[in-house]
Amino acid sequence: MTIEFKISWLDDDIAMYRDTVIRFVESEMLPQDAIARARGHVGHALWRRAGEVGLLCSDIPEAYGGGGGDFRHEAVFYDAMARRGLTGMSPSVHSIVAHYLLNHGTEVQKQRYLPQMARGELVGAIAMTEPGTGSDLQAVRTRAERRGDGYVINGAKTFITNGYLAGLVLVVAKTDPTQRARGTSILIVETAHDEGFRVGRVLDKIGLKAQDTSELFFDDVTVPADRLLGGVEGHGFFQLMSDLPYERTIIGVMAAAAIEGAYAATVAYVREREAFGQAIAEFQNTKFKLAEIASVATVARTFVDRCVTDLVAGSLDATTAAMIKLWASEQQGKVMDECLQLHGGYGYMNEYLIARMYADARIQRIYGGTNEIMKEVISRAL
Ligand SMILES: Cc1cc2nc3c(=O)[nH]c(=O)nc-3n(C[C@H](O)[C@H](O)[C@H](O)COP(=O)(O)OP(=O)(O)OC[C@H]3O[C@@H](n4cnc5c(N)ncnc54)[C@H](O)[C@@H]3O)c2cc1C
């Protein structure tokens, strides 16, 4: 008997869509991953191919060029990538950006950007973090100053996912620097056209080697007033807060899938590899470790599936979303460590999936709000 981690929300339609996703991941993403890791980004062509196949913005309404599905369609893409350790392209951040536009943008903003994002012609990024502030988002210093019929943006952002390839950046900035939350707004920057915008370094990280996480600079970037997300100043912080359950569930989905992917790779490895005249799989320690990992994977799957189902139903609360982000990312870190250990020295080699998964897992406890911030959020509900 083999242990299966069945996804509870797969109906026939989603399962069929998932087959298309897996085919794309296996035949078009996986073969390019080594090149993307060496280069530091996946390139625009892959984004456009994902758009052509219909994998981007799959839960955005068809009226705006999206797939007209729900979060389950998004989740199967993140799941398929995470199982295979593919962390270069971030369709999740792209989708988060699309949702800011969908949920908070004006009709003109939605019509203008969402179809291009669904086609993969415009890659999305969200620029909150600055060299001087991350967790304390209300303390951002990037300034968007109203001048005439536009805004002039000045500031610096760092650690921005999809930053090098992005065509559209949502910039979190102060329209009123005397206020914290109420002085915060989100401005849309079109990187191809807006003068004064500049990408700095594509950052050298311990993992996510194929991900173009970058520094961004804004020097007197002048944008028309209709680039203010939603058209009203001071709403930025509240816009960011309202979409958090969506973002944190994504991290849970990726963690559960990575755990299952690492488990599968490790089971295959320990059956093959021998020591002291028997397969590594035969040692009691190996069996016990794998039994523990399979149990964690089962619990993770159950909790993540509940969050996905609640999110689709519109009933996922911010506290539970913080819990899934916190718990699943912590488990992911522990499981990657155990699985690497079972690979011995080969587990430390980047050519092995488990080595890359180990390094990639570390960030899951930091981005999307650090796990300490998740505990803050949860403790507010105690
Ligand atoms: C690979 C990668 C991708 C990223 N992608 C993006 C992106 O696309 N867009 C974006 O805007 N940002 C992005 N980030 C930034 C990320 O969200 C921040 O790094 C994160 O929010 C933490 O902020 P910080 O690095 O400034 O750490 P700090 O806020 O300086 O925190 C340092 C430490 O202090 C702890 N701490 C802070 N406040 C508290 C508190 N109140 N209680 C207890 N402990 C606390 C933190 O948990 C952490 O352990 C990315 C980061 C990385 C590394």
Short mmCIF file of C-alpha atoms and ligand atoms in Angstrom, two decimals, residues 93 126-129 133-135 158-161 205 208 213 363 366-370 372-373 376, ligand 1:
data_model
loop_
_atom_site.label_atom_id
_atom_site.label_comp_id
_atom_site.label_asym_id
_atom_site.label_seq_id
_atom_site.Cartn_x
_atom_site.Cartn_y
_atom_site.Cartn_z
CA VAL A 93 2.37 37.27 -6.91
CA ILE A 126 3.77 44.38 -5.70
CA ALA A 127 6.32 46.71 -4.12
CA MET A 128 5.75 47.17 -0.40
CA THR A 129 9.08 46.39 1.28
CA THR A 133 11.05 48.69 6.55
CA GLY A 134 9.29 45.39 5.91
CA SER A 135 7.04 44.11 8.69
CA THR A 158 13.70 45.91 -2.25
CA PHE A 159 13.07 42.13 -2.30
CA ILE A 160 10.42 42.56 -5.01
CA THR A 161 9.28 39.25 -6.51
CA LYS A 205 19.62 34.68 -2.61
CA LEU A 208 14.69 30.73 -5.32
CA THR A 213 13.60 39.15 -6.81
CA ILE A 363 11.66 32.02 2.63
CA ILE A 366 9.62 35.18 6.06
CA TYR A 367 7.60 36.59 3.16
CA GLY A 368 3.84 37.17 3.12
CA GLY A 369 4.27 38.56 6.65
CA THR A 370 6.89 36.84 8.82
CA GLU A 372 6.27 36.21 14.08
CA ILE A 373 3.75 38.62 12.56
CA GLU A 376 0.74 38.56 16.39
C1 LIG B 1 12.61 36.18 -1.63
C2 LIG B 1 11.78 37.29 -1.10
C3 LIG B 1 10.67 37.72 -1.81
C4 LIG B 1 9.91 38.79 -1.36
N1 LIG B 1 8.89 39.30 -2.14
C5 LIG B 1 8.34 40.49 -1.80
C6 LIG B 1 7.45 41.17 -2.70
O1 LIG B 1 7.12 40.68 -3.79
N2 LIG B 1 6.98 42.38 -2.33
C7 LIG B 1 7.31 42.97 -1.15
O2 LIG B 1 6.85 44.07 -0.91
N3 LIG B 1 8.13 42.35 -0.26
C8 LIG B 1 8.66 41.14 -0.58
N4 LIG B 1 9.53 40.51 0.28
C9 LIG B 1 9.81 41.13 1.56
C10 LIG B 1 9.23 40.39 2.75
O3 LIG B 1 7.83 40.46 2.75
C11 LIG B 1 9.88 40.97 4.00
O4 LIG B 1 11.24 40.57 3.99
C12 LIG B 1 9.21 40.54 5.27
O5 LIG B 1 7.91 41.09 5.36
C13 LIG B 1 10.00 40.93 6.53
O6 LIG B 1 10.37 42.26 6.49
P1 LIG B 1 11.91 42.64 6.77
O7 LIG B 1 12.76 41.83 5.86
O8 LIG B 1 12.04 44.12 6.68
O9 LIG B 1 12.18 42.17 8.22
P2 LIG B 1 11.93 43.01 9.58
O10 LIG B 1 10.57 43.58 9.55
O11 LIG B 1 13.08 43.93 9.77
O12 LIG B 1 11.98 41.85 10.65
C14 LIG B 1 13.19 41.32 11.20
C15 LIG B 1 12.82 40.31 12.27
O13 LIG B 1 12.07 40.96 13.30
C16 LIG B 1 10.84 40.30 13.49
N5 LIG B 1 9.78 41.25 13.85
C17 LIG B 1 9.43 42.39 13.21
N6 LIG B 1 8.36 42.95 13.82
C18 LIG B 1 8.04 42.16 14.86
C19 LIG B 1 7.03 42.18 15.88
N7 LIG B 1 6.11 43.15 15.91
N8 LIG B 1 7.01 41.18 16.79
C20 LIG B 1 7.93 40.19 16.77
N9 LIG B 1 8.89 40.10 15.84
C21 LIG B 1 8.96 41.06 14.90
C22 LIG B 1 10.52 39.65 12.16
O14 LIG B 1 9.58 38.60 12.30
C23 LIG B 1 11.91 39.18 11.74
O15 LIG B 1 12.20 37.97 12.37
C24 LIG B 1 10.26 39.40 -0.13
C25 LIG B 1 11.35 38.95 0.61
C26 LIG B 1 12.13 37.94 0.12
C27 LIG B 1 13.36 37.55 0.89
#
